[in-house]
Amino acid sequence: MNLPRIKLVFAKDWKELRRSRQAVLPMLIVPLVFVVLLPAVFVFTAGQMVADPSKADMLKNLPQFALPAGLNEEQAILYLMLILILGPLFLLIPVMMASIIAASSFAGEKERKTIEGLLYTPLTDQELVLGKIAVCFIPAVLISWLCFGIYGVVANALAYPFFGRLIFPTASWVAMIFWLAPGLSFLSLALVVAVSQRAAGVWEAQQISALLLLPIIGLVISQTQGIFVLTVPLILLAGLVIYVLDVFIYRWLVRRLNRERIVTKLV
């Protein structure tokens, strides 16, 4: 495997990505919603939920270990929202970022009529796929880590008047962002790149990639209902399974790459 060739693929795609408004705008808007808007809304509605017994009852579904000891009802609801709900919901950021960028990898080049020349280069299938994945994976993970830092400042600033102390980050958040999120990001973008090889355009690839968000949404619902809580051991185990899947899916993706089929679809 030739590293300089992979860097050339990365540099080429990164240059095109920066010029794509279709990719850049969601990369700015989505983090803003999760990092600023949702925490502000949650803090604003926490007091109203305490006054509504039907909504406050959601705390009864949680196992005792999910919440720190000594919290009053308002603090418990706020902790539930800012830590337990937004935790798995935050995993949508690397998945959505990777999906947005990856959907334009092969499918976008088909629309721009630039992929044919790339397929005729001396690049091996492994180098081509790895270069395509790298240009999606690195920005998605870096944006997620940056959002994690900004969210910590915002969440602590909003919650401090209620708790009188810092509540973020927790061990589960650190494990999710630095262990689970990169593996999940790689998994999602590898699948989207596979879809992009056959998709007629970016819009079709992005529609299919939206299905990847459903398991995370299901995870959020399960946690709010107290079905299970994402503890550090569970996150580490889930991450290990995902990284094993990443290896198998990457190898499958390289074997599945059919340059002739891609080129003939362009004609």
PDB file of C-alpha atoms in Angstrom:
ATOM      1  CA  MET A   1       0.000   0.000   0.000  1.00  0.00           C
ATOM      2  CA  ASN A   2       1.436   3.356  -1.123  1.00  0.00           C
ATOM      3  CA  LEU A   3       0.856   6.103   1.485  1.00  0.00           C
ATOM      4  CA  PRO A   4       1.631   9.046  -0.877  1.00  0.00           C
ATOM      5  CA  ARG A   5      -1.070   7.806  -3.268  1.00  0.00           C
ATOM      6  CA  ILE A   6      -3.585   7.661  -0.421  1.00  0.00           C
ATOM      7  CA  LYS A   7      -2.635  11.220   0.535  1.00  0.00           C
ATOM      8  CA  LEU A   8      -3.272  12.348  -3.049  1.00  0.00           C
ATOM      9  CA  VAL A   9      -6.784  10.867  -2.984  1.00  0.00           C
ATOM     10  CA  PHE A  10      -7.366  12.525   0.373  1.00  0.00           C
ATOM     11  CA  ALA A  11      -6.114  15.917  -0.850  1.00  0.00           C
ATOM     12  CA  LYS A  12      -8.215  15.745  -4.017  1.00  0.00           C
ATOM     13  CA  ASP A  13     -11.444  14.848  -2.180  1.00  0.00           C
ATOM     14  CA  TRP A  14     -10.801  17.368   0.595  1.00  0.00           C
ATOM     15  CA  LYS A  15     -10.401  20.145  -1.966  1.00  0.00           C
ATOM     16  CA  GLU A  16     -13.695  19.196  -3.602  1.00  0.00           C
ATOM     17  CA  LEU A  17     -15.411  18.837  -0.219  1.00  0.00           C
ATOM     18  CA  ARG A  18     -14.542  22.390   0.818  1.00  0.00           C
ATOM     19  CA  ARG A  19     -16.150  23.671  -2.371  1.00  0.00           C
ATOM     20  CA  SER A  20     -19.378  21.715  -1.845  1.00  0.00           C
ATOM     21  CA  ARG A  21     -22.061  23.801  -0.153  1.00  0.00           C
ATOM     22  CA  GLN A  22     -24.214  20.682  -0.021  1.00  0.00           C
ATOM     23  CA  ALA A  23     -21.689  19.137   2.387  1.00  0.00           C
ATOM     24  CA  VAL A  24     -20.325  22.179   4.243  1.00  0.00           C
ATOM     25  CA  LEU A  25     -23.645  23.685   5.395  1.00  0.00           C
ATOM     26  CA  PRO A  26     -24.872  20.536   7.228  1.00  0.00           C
ATOM     27  CA  MET A  27     -21.414  20.217   8.810  1.00  0.00           C
ATOM     28  CA  LEU A  28     -21.978  23.642  10.390  1.00  0.00           C
ATOM     29  CA  ILE A  29     -25.694  23.440  11.192  1.00  0.00           C
ATOM     30  CA  VAL A  30     -25.920  19.940  12.729  1.00  0.00           C
ATOM     31  CA  PRO A  31     -23.267  20.514  15.438  1.00  0.00           C
ATOM     32  CA  LEU A  32     -24.831  23.878  16.283  1.00  0.00           C
ATOM     33  CA  VAL A  33     -28.171  22.184  16.980  1.00  0.00           C
ATOM     34  CA  PHE A  34     -26.704  19.480  19.225  1.00  0.00           C
ATOM     35  CA  VAL A  35     -24.132  21.623  21.027  1.00  0.00           C
ATOM     36  CA  VAL A  36     -26.086  24.834  21.676  1.00  0.00           C
ATOM     37  CA  LEU A  37     -29.774  24.619  20.802  1.00  0.00           C
ATOM     38  CA  LEU A  38     -30.746  21.308  22.417  1.00  0.00           C
ATOM     39  CA  PRO A  39     -28.998  21.959  25.776  1.00  0.00           C
ATOM     40  CA  ALA A  40     -30.642  25.387  26.010  1.00  0.00           C
ATOM     41  CA  VAL A  41     -34.072  23.914  25.261  1.00  0.00           C
ATOM     42  CA  PHE A  42     -33.577  21.106  27.800  1.00  0.00           C
ATOM     43  CA  VAL A  43     -32.583  23.507  30.570  1.00  0.00           C
ATOM     44  CA  PHE A  44     -35.509  25.787  29.767  1.00  0.00           C
ATOM     45  CA  THR A  45     -38.039  22.930  29.902  1.00  0.00           C
ATOM     46  CA  ALA A  46     -36.628  21.177  32.981  1.00  0.00           C
ATOM     47  CA  GLY A  47     -38.658  23.327  35.391  1.00  0.00           C
ATOM     48  CA  GLN A  48     -41.851  22.751  33.418  1.00  0.00           C
ATOM     49  CA  MET A  49     -41.316  18.998  33.506  1.00  0.00           C
ATOM     50  CA  VAL A  50     -41.027  19.047  37.301  1.00  0.00           C
ATOM     51  CA  ALA A  51     -44.445  20.720  37.461  1.00  0.00           C
ATOM     52  CA  ASP A  52     -45.915  18.018  35.209  1.00  0.00           C
ATOM     53  CA  PRO A  53     -46.181  14.742  37.186  1.00  0.00           C
ATOM     54  CA  SER A  54     -46.690  12.645  34.056  1.00  0.00           C
ATOM     55  CA  LYS A  55     -43.351  13.817  32.628  1.00  0.00           C
ATOM     56  CA  ALA A  56     -41.509  13.640  35.934  1.00  0.00           C
ATOM     57  CA  ASP A  57     -42.522   9.977  36.226  1.00  0.00           C
ATOM     58  CA  MET A  58     -39.920   9.087  33.579  1.00  0.00           C
ATOM     59  CA  LEU A  59     -37.357   9.143  36.397  1.00  0.00           C
ATOM     60  CA  LYS A  60     -39.016   6.091  37.930  1.00  0.00           C
ATOM     61  CA  ASN A  61     -38.079   4.010  34.886  1.00  0.00           C
ATOM     62  CA  LEU A  62     -34.363   4.588  35.405  1.00  0.00           C
ATOM     63  CA  PRO A  63     -32.251   2.192  37.486  1.00  0.00           C
ATOM     64  CA  GLN A  64     -30.838   3.744  40.647  1.00  0.00           C
ATOM     65  CA  PHE A  65     -27.225   3.673  39.449  1.00  0.00           C
ATOM     66  CA  ALA A  66     -28.066   5.852  36.425  1.00  0.00           C
ATOM     67  CA  LEU A  67     -28.318   9.050  38.492  1.00  0.00           C
ATOM     68  CA  PRO A  68     -25.902  10.465  41.103  1.00  0.00           C
ATOM     69  CA  ALA A  69     -27.135  10.290  44.664  1.00  0.00           C
ATOM     70  CA  GLY A  70     -28.623  13.303  46.393  1.00  0.00           C
ATOM     71  CA  LEU A  71     -30.271  15.020  43.419  1.00  0.00           C
ATOM     72  CA  ASN A  72     -33.611  16.760  43.783  1.00  0.00           C
ATOM     73  CA  GLU A  73     -36.283  16.218  41.138  1.00  0.00           C
ATOM     74  CA  GLU A  74     -35.319  19.221  38.999  1.00  0.00           C
ATOM     75  CA  GLN A  75     -31.649  18.276  39.070  1.00  0.00           C
ATOM     76  CA  ALA A  76     -32.471  14.658  38.248  1.00  0.00           C
ATOM     77  CA  ILE A  77     -34.528  15.654  35.190  1.00  0.00           C
ATOM     78  CA  LEU A  78     -31.816  18.035  34.038  1.00  0.00           C
ATOM     79  CA  TYR A  79     -29.163  15.344  34.486  1.00  0.00           C
ATOM     80  CA  LEU A  80     -31.347  12.907  32.570  1.00  0.00           C
ATOM     81  CA  MET A  81     -31.620  15.331  29.659  1.00  0.00           C
ATOM     82  CA  LEU A  82     -28.085  16.713  29.489  1.00  0.00           C
ATOM     83  CA  ILE A  83     -26.182  13.511  30.273  1.00  0.00           C
ATOM     84  CA  LEU A  84     -28.321  10.426  29.660  1.00  0.00           C
ATOM     85  CA  ILE A  85     -30.424  11.538  26.679  1.00  0.00           C
ATOM     86  CA  LEU A  86     -27.941  13.751  24.865  1.00  0.00           C
ATOM     87  CA  GLY A  87     -25.186  11.166  25.357  1.00  0.00           C
ATOM     88  CA  PRO A  88     -26.374   8.604  22.806  1.00  0.00           C
ATOM     89  CA  LEU A  89     -28.047  11.381  20.809  1.00  0.00           C
ATOM     90  CA  PHE A  90     -24.618  12.986  20.451  1.00  0.00           C
ATOM     91  CA  LEU A  91     -23.508   9.876  18.555  1.00  0.00           C
ATOM     92  CA  LEU A  92     -25.643  11.145  15.694  1.00  0.00           C
ATOM     93  CA  ILE A  93     -22.999  13.806  15.009  1.00  0.00           C
ATOM     94  CA  PRO A  94     -20.171  11.507  13.804  1.00  0.00           C
ATOM     95  CA  VAL A  95     -22.647   9.298  11.948  1.00  0.00           C
ATOM     96  CA  MET A  96     -24.346  12.235  10.206  1.00  0.00           C
ATOM     97  CA  MET A  97     -21.046  13.979   9.450  1.00  0.00           C
ATOM     98  CA  ALA A  98     -19.533  10.823   7.990  1.00  0.00           C
ATOM     99  CA  SER A  99     -22.698  10.065   6.013  1.00  0.00           C
ATOM    100  CA  ILE A 100     -22.925  13.568   4.548  1.00  0.00           C
ATOM    101  CA  ILE A 101     -19.303  13.520   3.403  1.00  0.00           C
ATOM    102  CA  ALA A 102     -19.255   9.875   2.298  1.00  0.00           C
ATOM    103  CA  ALA A 103     -22.436  10.206   0.253  1.00  0.00           C
ATOM    104  CA  SER A 104     -20.569  12.581  -2.053  1.00  0.00           C
ATOM    105  CA  SER A 105     -17.486  10.363  -2.326  1.00  0.00           C
ATOM    106  CA  PHE A 106     -18.387   8.057  -5.211  1.00  0.00           C
ATOM    107  CA  ALA A 107     -21.904   9.295  -5.964  1.00  0.00           C
ATOM    108  CA  GLY A 108     -20.809  12.928  -6.001  1.00  0.00           C
ATOM    109  CA  GLU A 109     -17.950  12.197  -8.367  1.00  0.00           C
ATOM    110  CA  LYS A 110     -20.372  10.437 -10.695  1.00  0.00           C
ATOM    111  CA  GLU A 111     -22.437  13.603 -10.877  1.00  0.00           C
ATOM    112  CA  ARG A 112     -19.336  15.753 -11.469  1.00  0.00           C
ATOM    113  CA  LYS A 113     -17.959  13.260 -14.022  1.00  0.00           C
ATOM    114  CA  THR A 114     -14.598  13.164 -12.234  1.00  0.00           C
ATOM    115  CA  ILE A 115     -14.494   9.584 -10.992  1.00  0.00           C
ATOM    116  CA  GLU A 116     -13.653   7.981 -14.352  1.00  0.00           C
ATOM    117  CA  GLY A 117     -10.167   9.482 -14.438  1.00  0.00           C
ATOM    118  CA  LEU A 118      -9.580   8.420 -10.833  1.00  0.00           C
ATOM    119  CA  LEU A 119     -10.541   4.813 -11.581  1.00  0.00           C
ATOM    120  CA  TYR A 120      -8.011   4.652 -14.428  1.00  0.00           C
ATOM    121  CA  THR A 121      -5.083   5.690 -12.221  1.00  0.00           C
ATOM    122  CA  PRO A 122      -2.532   3.142 -10.877  1.00  0.00           C
ATOM    123  CA  LEU A 123      -4.229   3.294  -7.470  1.00  0.00           C
ATOM    124  CA  THR A 124      -4.997  -0.125  -6.016  1.00  0.00           C
ATOM    125  CA  ASP A 125      -8.519  -0.821  -4.815  1.00  0.00           C
ATOM    126  CA  GLN A 126      -7.288  -0.770  -1.220  1.00  0.00           C
ATOM    127  CA  GLU A 127      -5.593   2.624  -1.660  1.00  0.00           C
ATOM    128  CA  LEU A 128      -8.632   4.098  -3.390  1.00  0.00           C
ATOM    129  CA  VAL A 129     -11.095   2.931  -0.740  1.00  0.00           C
ATOM    130  CA  LEU A 130      -8.831   3.920   2.155  1.00  0.00           C
ATOM    131  CA  GLY A 131      -8.282   7.397   0.691  1.00  0.00           C
ATOM    132  CA  LYS A 132     -12.016   7.866   0.229  1.00  0.00           C
ATOM    133  CA  ILE A 133     -12.751   6.716   3.777  1.00  0.00           C
ATOM    134  CA  ALA A 134      -9.984   8.862   5.310  1.00  0.00           C
ATOM    135  CA  VAL A 135     -11.350  12.098   3.850  1.00  0.00           C
ATOM    136  CA  CYS A 136     -14.701  11.306   5.472  1.00  0.00           C
ATOM    137  CA  PHE A 137     -13.481   9.763   8.707  1.00  0.00           C
ATOM    138  CA  ILE A 138     -10.965  12.374   9.859  1.00  0.00           C
ATOM    139  CA  PRO A 139     -13.259  15.446   9.588  1.00  0.00           C
ATOM    140  CA  ALA A 140     -16.203  13.550  11.122  1.00  0.00           C
ATOM    141  CA  VAL A 141     -14.190  12.461  14.171  1.00  0.00           C
ATOM    142  CA  LEU A 142     -12.458  15.836  14.627  1.00  0.00           C
ATOM    143  CA  ILE A 143     -15.804  17.662  14.440  1.00  0.00           C
ATOM    144  CA  SER A 144     -17.242  15.253  17.023  1.00  0.00           C
ATOM    145  CA  TRP A 145     -14.345  15.858  19.409  1.00  0.00           C
ATOM    146  CA  LEU A 146     -14.583  19.614  18.917  1.00  0.00           C
ATOM    147  CA  CYS A 147     -18.330  19.497  19.606  1.00  0.00           C
ATOM    148  CA  PHE A 148     -17.631  17.436  22.732  1.00  0.00           C
ATOM    149  CA  GLY A 149     -15.401  20.208  24.081  1.00  0.00           C
ATOM    150  CA  ILE A 150     -17.836  22.986  23.224  1.00  0.00           C
ATOM    151  CA  TYR A 151     -20.776  21.021  24.623  1.00  0.00           C
ATOM    152  CA  GLY A 152     -18.901  20.592  27.897  1.00  0.00           C
ATOM    153  CA  VAL A 153     -18.578  24.357  28.273  1.00  0.00           C
ATOM    154  CA  VAL A 154     -22.218  25.000  27.303  1.00  0.00           C
ATOM    155  CA  ALA A 155     -23.689  22.193  29.453  1.00  0.00           C
ATOM    156  CA  ASN A 156     -21.704  23.151  32.543  1.00  0.00           C
ATOM    157  CA  ALA A 157     -22.527  26.831  32.121  1.00  0.00           C
ATOM    158  CA  LEU A 158     -26.262  26.106  31.817  1.00  0.00           C
ATOM    159  CA  ALA A 159     -26.362  23.507  34.595  1.00  0.00           C
ATOM    160  CA  TYR A 160     -24.134  25.231  37.156  1.00  0.00           C
ATOM    161  CA  PRO A 161     -26.931  27.441  38.596  1.00  0.00           C
ATOM    162  CA  PHE A 162     -28.936  24.269  39.329  1.00  0.00           C
ATOM    163  CA  PHE A 163     -26.138  22.027  40.642  1.00  0.00           C
ATOM    164  CA  GLY A 164     -23.568  24.469  42.000  1.00  0.00           C
ATOM    165  CA  ARG A 165     -20.848  22.287  40.470  1.00  0.00           C
ATOM    166  CA  LEU A 166     -19.627  20.901  37.156  1.00  0.00           C
ATOM    167  CA  ILE A 167     -21.489  17.824  35.940  1.00  0.00           C
ATOM    168  CA  PHE A 168     -19.672  17.224  32.658  1.00  0.00           C
ATOM    169  CA  PRO A 169     -17.903  15.171  31.394  1.00  0.00           C
ATOM    170  CA  THR A 170     -18.835  11.803  32.815  1.00  0.00           C
ATOM    171  CA  ALA A 171     -16.884   8.583  32.284  1.00  0.00           C
ATOM    172  CA  SER A 172     -19.589   7.249  29.958  1.00  0.00           C
ATOM    173  CA  TRP A 173     -19.418  10.389  27.782  1.00  0.00           C
ATOM    174  CA  VAL A 174     -15.631  10.119  27.493  1.00  0.00           C
ATOM    175  CA  ALA A 175     -15.915   6.463  26.499  1.00  0.00           C
ATOM    176  CA  MET A 176     -18.624   7.234  23.943  1.00  0.00           C
ATOM    177  CA  ILE A 177     -16.798  10.104  22.265  1.00  0.00           C
ATOM    178  CA  PHE A 178     -13.239   8.777  22.212  1.00  0.00           C
ATOM    179  CA  TRP A 179     -13.894   5.039  21.868  1.00  0.00           C
ATOM    180  CA  LEU A 180     -17.345   4.388  20.435  1.00  0.00           C
ATOM    181  CA  ALA A 181     -17.792   7.404  18.133  1.00  0.00           C
ATOM    182  CA  PRO A 182     -14.725   6.783  15.891  1.00  0.00           C
ATOM    183  CA  GLY A 183     -15.671   3.148  15.341  1.00  0.00           C
ATOM    184  CA  LEU A 184     -19.287   4.031  14.663  1.00  0.00           C
ATOM    185  CA  SER A 185     -18.217   6.788  12.277  1.00  0.00           C
ATOM    186  CA  PHE A 186     -15.991   4.395  10.311  1.00  0.00           C
ATOM    187  CA  LEU A 187     -18.766   1.812  10.153  1.00  0.00           C
ATOM    188  CA  SER A 188     -21.357   4.268   8.883  1.00  0.00           C
ATOM    189  CA  LEU A 189     -19.158   5.872   6.244  1.00  0.00           C
ATOM    190  CA  ALA A 190     -17.906   2.505   4.959  1.00  0.00           C
ATOM    191  CA  LEU A 191     -21.507   1.436   4.402  1.00  0.00           C
ATOM    192  CA  VAL A 192     -22.362   4.745   2.738  1.00  0.00           C
ATOM    193  CA  VAL A 193     -19.318   4.491   0.446  1.00  0.00           C
ATOM    194  CA  ALA A 194     -20.561   1.031  -0.529  1.00  0.00           C
ATOM    195  CA  VAL A 195     -23.979   2.505  -1.334  1.00  0.00           C
ATOM    196  CA  SER A 196     -22.372   5.405  -3.213  1.00  0.00           C
ATOM    197  CA  GLN A 197     -20.709   2.989  -5.622  1.00  0.00           C
ATOM    198  CA  ARG A 198     -24.122   1.936  -6.887  1.00  0.00           C
ATOM    199  CA  ALA A 199     -26.139   5.103  -6.257  1.00  0.00           C
ATOM    200  CA  ALA A 200     -26.931   7.323  -9.208  1.00  0.00           C
ATOM    201  CA  GLY A 201     -26.264  10.509  -7.261  1.00  0.00           C
ATOM    202  CA  VAL A 202     -25.588  12.117  -3.889  1.00  0.00           C
ATOM    203  CA  TRP A 203     -29.271  12.478  -2.985  1.00  0.00           C
ATOM    204  CA  GLU A 204     -29.942   8.758  -3.421  1.00  0.00           C
ATOM    205  CA  ALA A 205     -26.895   7.834  -1.323  1.00  0.00           C
ATOM    206  CA  GLN A 206     -27.906  10.239   1.448  1.00  0.00           C
ATOM    207  CA  GLN A 207     -31.445   8.841   1.549  1.00  0.00           C
ATOM    208  CA  ILE A 208     -30.131   5.328   2.083  1.00  0.00           C
ATOM    209  CA  SER A 209     -27.591   6.508   4.671  1.00  0.00           C
ATOM    210  CA  ALA A 210     -30.429   7.956   6.778  1.00  0.00           C
ATOM    211  CA  LEU A 211     -31.307   4.381   7.775  1.00  0.00           C
ATOM    212  CA  LEU A 212     -28.080   4.282   9.792  1.00  0.00           C
ATOM    213  CA  LEU A 213     -29.553   6.811  12.221  1.00  0.00           C
ATOM    214  CA  LEU A 214     -32.404   4.537  13.297  1.00  0.00           C
ATOM    215  CA  PRO A 215     -30.378   2.288  15.662  1.00  0.00           C
ATOM    216  CA  ILE A 216     -29.054   5.348  17.518  1.00  0.00           C
ATOM    217  CA  ILE A 217     -32.531   6.821  17.864  1.00  0.00           C
ATOM    218  CA  GLY A 218     -33.687   3.466  19.197  1.00  0.00           C
ATOM    219  CA  LEU A 219     -30.815   3.591  21.687  1.00  0.00           C
ATOM    220  CA  VAL A 220     -31.965   7.009  22.920  1.00  0.00           C
ATOM    221  CA  ILE A 221     -35.535   5.772  23.389  1.00  0.00           C
ATOM    222  CA  SER A 222     -34.363   2.640  25.219  1.00  0.00           C
ATOM    223  CA  GLN A 223     -32.244   4.676  27.615  1.00  0.00           C
ATOM    224  CA  THR A 224     -35.017   7.182  28.399  1.00  0.00           C
ATOM    225  CA  GLN A 225     -37.406   4.285  29.089  1.00  0.00           C
ATOM    226  CA  GLY A 226     -34.913   2.689  31.456  1.00  0.00           C
ATOM    227  CA  ILE A 227     -34.614  -0.485  29.365  1.00  0.00           C
ATOM    228  CA  PHE A 228     -30.857  -0.208  29.743  1.00  0.00           C
ATOM    229  CA  VAL A 229     -28.292   2.488  30.487  1.00  0.00           C
ATOM    230  CA  LEU A 230     -25.038   2.981  28.630  1.00  0.00           C
ATOM    231  CA  THR A 231     -22.435   2.202  31.267  1.00  0.00           C
ATOM    232  CA  VAL A 232     -18.693   2.324  30.572  1.00  0.00           C
ATOM    233  CA  PRO A 233     -18.277  -1.490  30.336  1.00  0.00           C
ATOM    234  CA  LEU A 234     -21.218  -1.706  27.937  1.00  0.00           C
ATOM    235  CA  ILE A 235     -19.790   1.110  25.783  1.00  0.00           C
ATOM    236  CA  LEU A 236     -16.357  -0.541  25.689  1.00  0.00           C
ATOM    237  CA  LEU A 237     -17.899  -3.868  24.680  1.00  0.00           C
ATOM    238  CA  ALA A 238     -20.079  -2.255  21.995  1.00  0.00           C
ATOM    239  CA  GLY A 239     -17.062  -0.386  20.638  1.00  0.00           C
ATOM    240  CA  LEU A 240     -15.035  -3.603  20.451  1.00  0.00           C
ATOM    241  CA  VAL A 241     -17.795  -5.291  18.437  1.00  0.00           C
ATOM    242  CA  ILE A 242     -18.029  -2.285  16.113  1.00  0.00           C
ATOM    243  CA  TYR A 243     -14.263  -2.220  15.484  1.00  0.00           C
ATOM    244  CA  VAL A 244     -14.337  -5.898  14.539  1.00  0.00           C
ATOM    245  CA  LEU A 245     -17.186  -5.129  12.140  1.00  0.00           C
ATOM    246  CA  ASP A 246     -15.162  -2.212  10.737  1.00  0.00           C
ATOM    247  CA  VAL A 247     -12.317  -4.546   9.756  1.00  0.00           C
ATOM    248  CA  PHE A 248     -14.614  -7.038   8.034  1.00  0.00           C
ATOM    249  CA  ILE A 249     -16.659  -4.368   6.253  1.00  0.00           C
ATOM    250  CA  TYR A 250     -13.532  -2.557   5.017  1.00  0.00           C
ATOM    251  CA  ARG A 251     -12.152  -5.776   3.553  1.00  0.00           C
ATOM    252  CA  TRP A 252     -15.534  -6.559   2.011  1.00  0.00           C
ATOM    253  CA  LEU A 253     -15.693  -3.048   0.557  1.00  0.00           C
ATOM    254  CA  VAL A 254     -12.282  -3.428  -1.120  1.00  0.00           C
ATOM    255  CA  ARG A 255     -13.236  -6.800  -2.599  1.00  0.00           C
ATOM    256  CA  ARG A 256     -16.598  -5.429  -3.733  1.00  0.00           C
ATOM    257  CA  LEU A 257     -15.145  -2.469  -5.638  1.00  0.00           C
ATOM    258  CA  ASN A 258     -15.816  -3.021  -9.343  1.00  0.00           C
ATOM    259  CA  ARG A 259     -14.181  -0.298 -11.414  1.00  0.00           C
ATOM    260  CA  GLU A 260     -15.531  -1.566 -14.720  1.00  0.00           C
ATOM    261  CA  ARG A 261     -19.085  -1.559 -13.453  1.00  0.00           C
ATOM    262  CA  ILE A 262     -18.753   1.996 -12.114  1.00  0.00           C
ATOM    263  CA  VAL A 263     -17.280   3.265 -15.383  1.00  0.00           C
ATOM    264  CA  THR A 264     -19.902   1.561 -17.567  1.00  0.00           C
ATOM    265  CA  LYS A 265     -22.681   3.192 -15.524  1.00  0.00           C
ATOM    266  CA  LEU A 266     -21.200   6.586 -16.369  1.00  0.00           C
ATOM    267  CA  VAL A 267     -21.532   5.995 -20.090  1.00  0.00           C
TER     268      VAL A 267
END
